[in-house]
Tab-separated table of C-alpha atoms in Angstrom:
chain	number	residue	atom	x	y	z
A	177	MET	CA	137.953	22.302	-27.097
A	178	ASN	CA	137.802	24.209	-23.903
A	179	THR	CA	134.666	25.153	-22.523
A	180	LEU	CA	135.778	26.324	-18.816
A	181	PRO	CA	135.851	29.918	-19.570
A	182	LEU	CA	132.172	29.963	-21.258
A	183	ARG	CA	130.434	27.744	-18.666
A	184	ARG	CA	132.474	30.653	-15.648
A	185	LEU	CA	131.390	33.289	-17.950
A	186	LEU	CA	128.105	32.067	-18.166
A	187	GLN	CA	127.797	31.711	-14.469
A	188	ALA	CA	129.349	35.350	-13.828
A	189	GLY	CA	125.855	36.660	-15.727
A	190	LEU	CA	123.210	35.047	-14.324
A	191	LEU	CA	124.865	35.585	-10.588
A	192	PHE	CA	124.789	39.589	-12.011
A	193	LEU	CA	121.820	39.036	-13.058
A	194	GLY	CA	120.271	37.805	-9.736
A	195	LEU	CA	122.015	41.142	-8.006
A	196	ASN	CA	121.269	43.466	-10.109
A	197	SER	CA	117.242	42.138	-9.715
A	198	GLY	CA	117.571	41.978	-6.026
A	199	ALA	CA	118.820	45.634	-6.041
A	200	GLN	CA	116.180	47.150	-8.057
A	201	GLY	CA	113.405	45.623	-6.066
A	202	GLN	CA	114.952	46.383	-3.107
A	203	GLY	CA	117.146	50.083	-3.910
A	204	PHE	CA	120.467	50.356	-2.372
A	205	PHE	CA	119.715	51.085	0.449
A	206	GLY	CA	116.471	48.123	1.210
A	207	PHE	CA	113.346	50.251	-0.215
A	208	GLY	CA	113.516	52.540	-3.801
A	209	GLY	CA	111.715	49.902	-6.265
A	210	ASP	CA	108.087	50.396	-7.580
A	211	GLU	CA	106.750	47.899	-5.335
A	212	GLN	CA	107.833	47.772	-1.738
A	213	THR	CA	107.033	50.896	0.346
A	214	PRO	CA	109.351	51.468	3.790
A	215	SER	CA	107.885	50.332	6.841
A	216	LEU	CA	106.612	53.605	9.227
A	217	THR	CA	106.398	54.207	12.994
A	218	LEU	CA	103.979	56.837	14.286
A	219	ALA	CA	105.704	58.778	16.915
A	220	PRO	CA	102.852	60.159	19.447
A	221	ALA	CA	102.762	63.180	18.318
A	222	GLN	CA	103.357	66.153	20.529
A	223	VAL	CA	100.496	68.367	21.015
A	224	ALA	CA	99.560	71.709	23.585
A	225	VAL	CA	95.968	73.767	22.974
A	226	ASP	CA	95.849	76.685	24.643
A	227	ILE	CA	92.173	78.078	24.761
A	228	PRO	CA	90.610	81.478	25.950
A	229	THR	CA	88.919	82.091	28.885
A	230	PRO	CA	85.332	83.503	28.184
A	231	VAL	CA	84.975	86.757	30.158
A	232	GLN	CA	81.836	88.274	28.642
A	233	GLY	CA	79.680	90.242	30.533
A	234	ASN	CA	77.927	86.733	32.883
A	235	ASN	CA	80.264	84.232	31.458
A	236	LEU	CA	83.062	85.040	34.755
A	237	ALA	CA	80.252	84.688	36.687
A	238	VAL	CA	78.958	81.352	35.268
A	239	LEU	CA	82.389	80.229	35.540
A	240	LEU	CA	83.324	81.212	39.033
A	241	ALA	CA	80.203	79.550	40.183
A	242	GLN	CA	81.598	76.364	38.633
A	243	ALA	CA	85.301	76.400	40.029
A	244	GLY	CA	84.120	77.249	44.101
A	245	SER	CA	86.507	76.981	47.060
A	246	ASP	CA	88.478	74.095	45.790
A	247	ASN	CA	89.621	75.593	42.143
A	248	SER	CA	90.419	78.123	40.439
A	249	LEU	CA	89.679	79.966	36.731
A	250	SER	CA	93.577	79.258	36.107
A	251	ALA	CA	92.385	75.470	36.762
A	252	LEU	CA	89.332	74.905	34.641
A	253	LYS	CA	90.897	76.053	31.994
A	254	GLU	CA	94.157	73.894	31.625
A	255	ALA	CA	91.649	71.366	31.964
A	256	ALA	CA	90.014	72.656	29.440
A	257	ALA	CA	93.067	72.670	27.989
A	258	ARG	CA	93.868	68.907	28.037
A	259	LYS	CA	90.670	67.478	27.214
A	260	PHE	CA	90.968	69.817	24.087
A	261	SER	CA	94.769	69.097	22.809
A	262	ASP	CA	94.100	64.699	24.287
A	263	LEU	CA	91.146	65.506	21.328
A	264	LEU	CA	93.132	66.735	18.892
A	265	GLU	CA	95.627	64.426	19.437
A	266	ARG	CA	93.340	61.467	18.827
A	267	LYS	CA	91.430	63.015	15.884
A	268	TRP	CA	95.382	63.520	14.461
A	269	ARG	CA	96.517	60.016	15.227
A	270	ASP	CA	93.086	58.379	13.913
A	271	ARG	CA	93.853	60.529	10.168
A	272	LEU	CA	97.725	59.761	9.910
A	273	GLN	CA	96.252	55.978	10.345
A	274	ALA	CA	92.917	56.286	7.930
A	275	PHE	CA	95.446	57.671	5.578
A	276	PHE	CA	98.040	55.662	5.155
A	277	ALA	CA	96.337	52.461	5.102
A	278	ASP	CA	94.602	54.406	2.386
A	279	GLU	CA	98.520	54.728	1.383
A	280	GLU	CA	98.909	50.181	1.888
A	281	VAL	CA	101.796	51.507	3.758
A	282	PRO	CA	102.325	48.684	6.783
A	283	LEU	CA	102.727	50.658	9.789
A	284	VAL	CA	103.974	49.398	13.089
A	285	GLN	CA	104.088	49.589	16.805
A	286	ARG	CA	108.244	50.858	16.647
A	287	ASP	CA	111.550	49.932	15.225
A	288	GLY	CA	109.794	50.838	10.902
A	289	PHE	CA	112.615	51.982	9.091
A	290	LEU	CA	110.956	55.398	8.341
A	291	THR	CA	109.600	57.221	12.394
A	292	MET	CA	107.020	59.863	11.537
A	293	GLN	CA	106.621	62.843	14.784
A	294	SER	CA	103.963	65.450	14.717
A	295	TYR	CA	104.532	68.326	16.672
A	296	LEU	CA	101.140	70.728	16.990
A	297	ASN	CA	101.118	74.106	19.756
A	298	VAL	CA	97.317	75.523	18.312
A	299	ILE	CA	96.488	78.823	19.728
A	300	VAL	CA	92.558	79.395	20.584
A	301	SER	CA	91.294	83.090	19.923
A	302	LYS	CA	88.152	84.244	20.842
A	303	GLN	CA	86.744	87.914	18.460
A	304	LEU	CA	83.138	88.922	20.157
A	305	THR	CA	81.606	90.146	17.358
A	306	ASP	CA	77.765	91.033	19.240
A	307	LEU	CA	76.833	91.494	23.385
A	308	LYS	CA	72.878	92.265	23.378
A	309	PRO	CA	71.122	91.722	26.515
A	310	SER	CA	68.266	90.652	25.662
A	311	GLY	CA	64.911	90.288	28.373
A	312	ASP	CA	66.623	89.172	30.981
A	313	ARG	CA	69.033	87.727	29.172
A	314	GLU	CA	72.608	87.939	27.722
A	315	VAL	CA	73.824	86.391	24.362
A	316	GLU	CA	77.373	86.951	22.810
A	317	TRP	CA	77.822	85.867	19.574
A	318	GLY	CA	81.670	85.925	17.751
A	319	LEU	CA	84.711	83.787	15.931
A	320	LEU	CA	86.874	81.457	17.053
A	321	GLU	CA	90.151	81.620	15.366
A	322	LEU	CA	93.304	79.348	15.403
A	323	SER	CA	96.962	79.762	15.402
A	324	GLY	CA	100.645	77.442	16.029
A	325	ASP	CA	102.463	76.212	14.515
A	326	PHE	CA	102.617	72.818	13.070
A	327	HIS	CA	105.996	70.213	12.411
A	328	TYR	CA	106.245	67.569	11.633
A	329	GLN	CA	109.070	65.663	10.837
A	330	LEU	CA	110.356	61.593	8.924
A	331	LYS	CA	113.654	60.641	10.622
A	332	ASN	CA	115.304	56.859	9.663
A	333	THR	CA	116.561	53.900	11.642
A	334	SER	CA	119.421	55.623	12.666
A	335	GLY	CA	117.784	59.044	13.026
A	336	GLU	CA	118.648	60.642	10.074
A	337	LEU	CA	116.189	63.317	8.968
A	338	LEU	CA	115.180	62.728	5.872
A	339	HIS	CA	112.440	64.525	5.276
A	340	GLU	CA	110.742	67.982	7.600
A	341	GLU	CA	107.692	70.100	6.572
A	342	LEU	CA	106.795	73.714	9.101
A	343	LEU	CA	103.427	74.847	8.603
A	344	LYS	CA	101.863	78.477	10.104
A	345	ILE	CA	98.056	77.343	10.975
A	346	ALA	CA	97.040	80.650	11.048
A	347	ASP	CA	97.475	80.645	6.519
A	348	LEU	CA	94.691	77.755	7.046
A	349	ARG	CA	91.879	80.243	7.977
A	350	VAL	CA	90.398	77.958	10.473
A	351	GLN	CA	87.364	79.305	12.106
A	352	GLU	CA	83.760	78.595	13.717
A	353	LYS	CA	81.615	80.614	15.558
A	354	TYR	CA	80.107	80.194	18.699
A	355	ARG	CA	76.764	81.632	20.875
A	356	ILE	CA	76.697	81.799	24.667
A	357	GLU	CA	72.974	83.228	25.885
A	358	THR	CA	73.481	83.385	29.619
A	359	ARG	CA	70.224	85.158	33.030
A	360	ARG	CA	71.174	88.071	34.332
A	361	ASP	CA	72.104	85.627	36.449
A	362	GLY	CA	74.432	84.323	35.988
A	363	SER	CA	72.712	80.673	34.304
A	364	LYS	CA	73.427	78.891	31.594
A	365	ILE	CA	70.781	78.937	29.200
A	366	GLU	CA	73.139	77.343	26.169
A	367	ASP	CA	76.783	77.754	25.149
A	368	THR	CA	78.656	76.322	22.137
A	369	THR	CA	81.728	77.273	22.516
A	370	ASP	CA	82.706	73.530	22.627
A	371	ALA	CA	81.601	72.197	20.319
A	372	ALA	CA	82.804	75.180	17.798
A	373	ILE	CA	86.500	74.465	19.462
A	374	GLU	CA	85.691	71.023	18.464
A	375	ARG	CA	84.521	71.645	14.758
A	376	ALA	CA	87.922	73.995	14.652
A	377	LEU	CA	90.209	71.034	15.617
A	378	GLU	CA	88.370	68.867	13.049
A	379	GLU	CA	88.825	71.368	10.315
A	380	LEU	CA	92.687	71.354	10.971
A	381	VAL	CA	92.979	68.151	10.431
A	382	ASP	CA	90.841	68.147	6.675
A	383	ARG	CA	93.675	71.254	6.063
A	384	LEU	CA	96.797	70.080	7.423
A	385	GLN	CA	96.671	66.693	5.295
A	386	ASP	CA	95.570	67.841	2.429
A	387	ARG	CA	98.889	70.734	2.325
A	388	ILE	CA	101.292	67.917	4.192
A	389	GLU	CA	99.971	64.861	1.871
A	390	ASP	CA	101.892	64.953	-1.429
A	391	ASN	CA	104.955	64.399	1.332
A	392	ILE	CA	103.618	61.549	3.149
A	393	GLU	CA	102.373	59.015	0.259
A	394	ALA	CA	103.657	56.428	-0.418
A	395	ASP	CA	105.477	56.543	-3.123
A	396	GLN	CA	107.387	59.478	-1.541
A	397	LEU	CA	107.714	57.692	1.265
A	398	ARG	CA	109.990	54.984	-0.686
A	399	GLU	CA	111.219	58.098	-2.628
A	400	TRP	CA	112.777	59.214	1.097
A	401	ALA	CA	113.870	56.029	1.809
A	402	SER	CA	115.827	55.694	-0.695
A	403	LEU	CA	117.596	58.872	0.219
């Protein structure tokens, strides 16, 4: 009996099984299996926060006194905008890193199989609700509201866009109360504006994650990587 054809058939069958099991583990393009998750690079988020300049009552006098002869209101506003932009960029980066750590997604500094790029353009507007004199003091109450746009993209190693999403920040309805109390001479007693902006940005990060997390969890990233 000639066993050569049978031996060749067995060898071909074993080769097919080996190749097939490897393809199932990696997916046709390297991913798509139930266990392997693509590496991800978080590109630095592009963040811009525009904040209001308080001009009600004695707050303008306070700002002018702070500005002095070498500065201007616009310079003060730009410095504050940079501070809050850096704060938001840091909060967003930390939140994404924590999220992907929970999802067991391998994060790499560069050359990840996927790259996530975020864009945050945030406008902080002030809505005055009350302004009252109280003896030698003036008290301002109001709301801070966030608007603008949030946009993120997922791309593969060749730069091909796999997924993107755009959100209107106003739809998230982020608001925080603030209070400013000044003396008649313009000296400030209390101003909770900065703290209110920080709370609003923290709330924004929470709500953005809630909106997009289903599209960036590990299972979904494996699907994007297999496209």
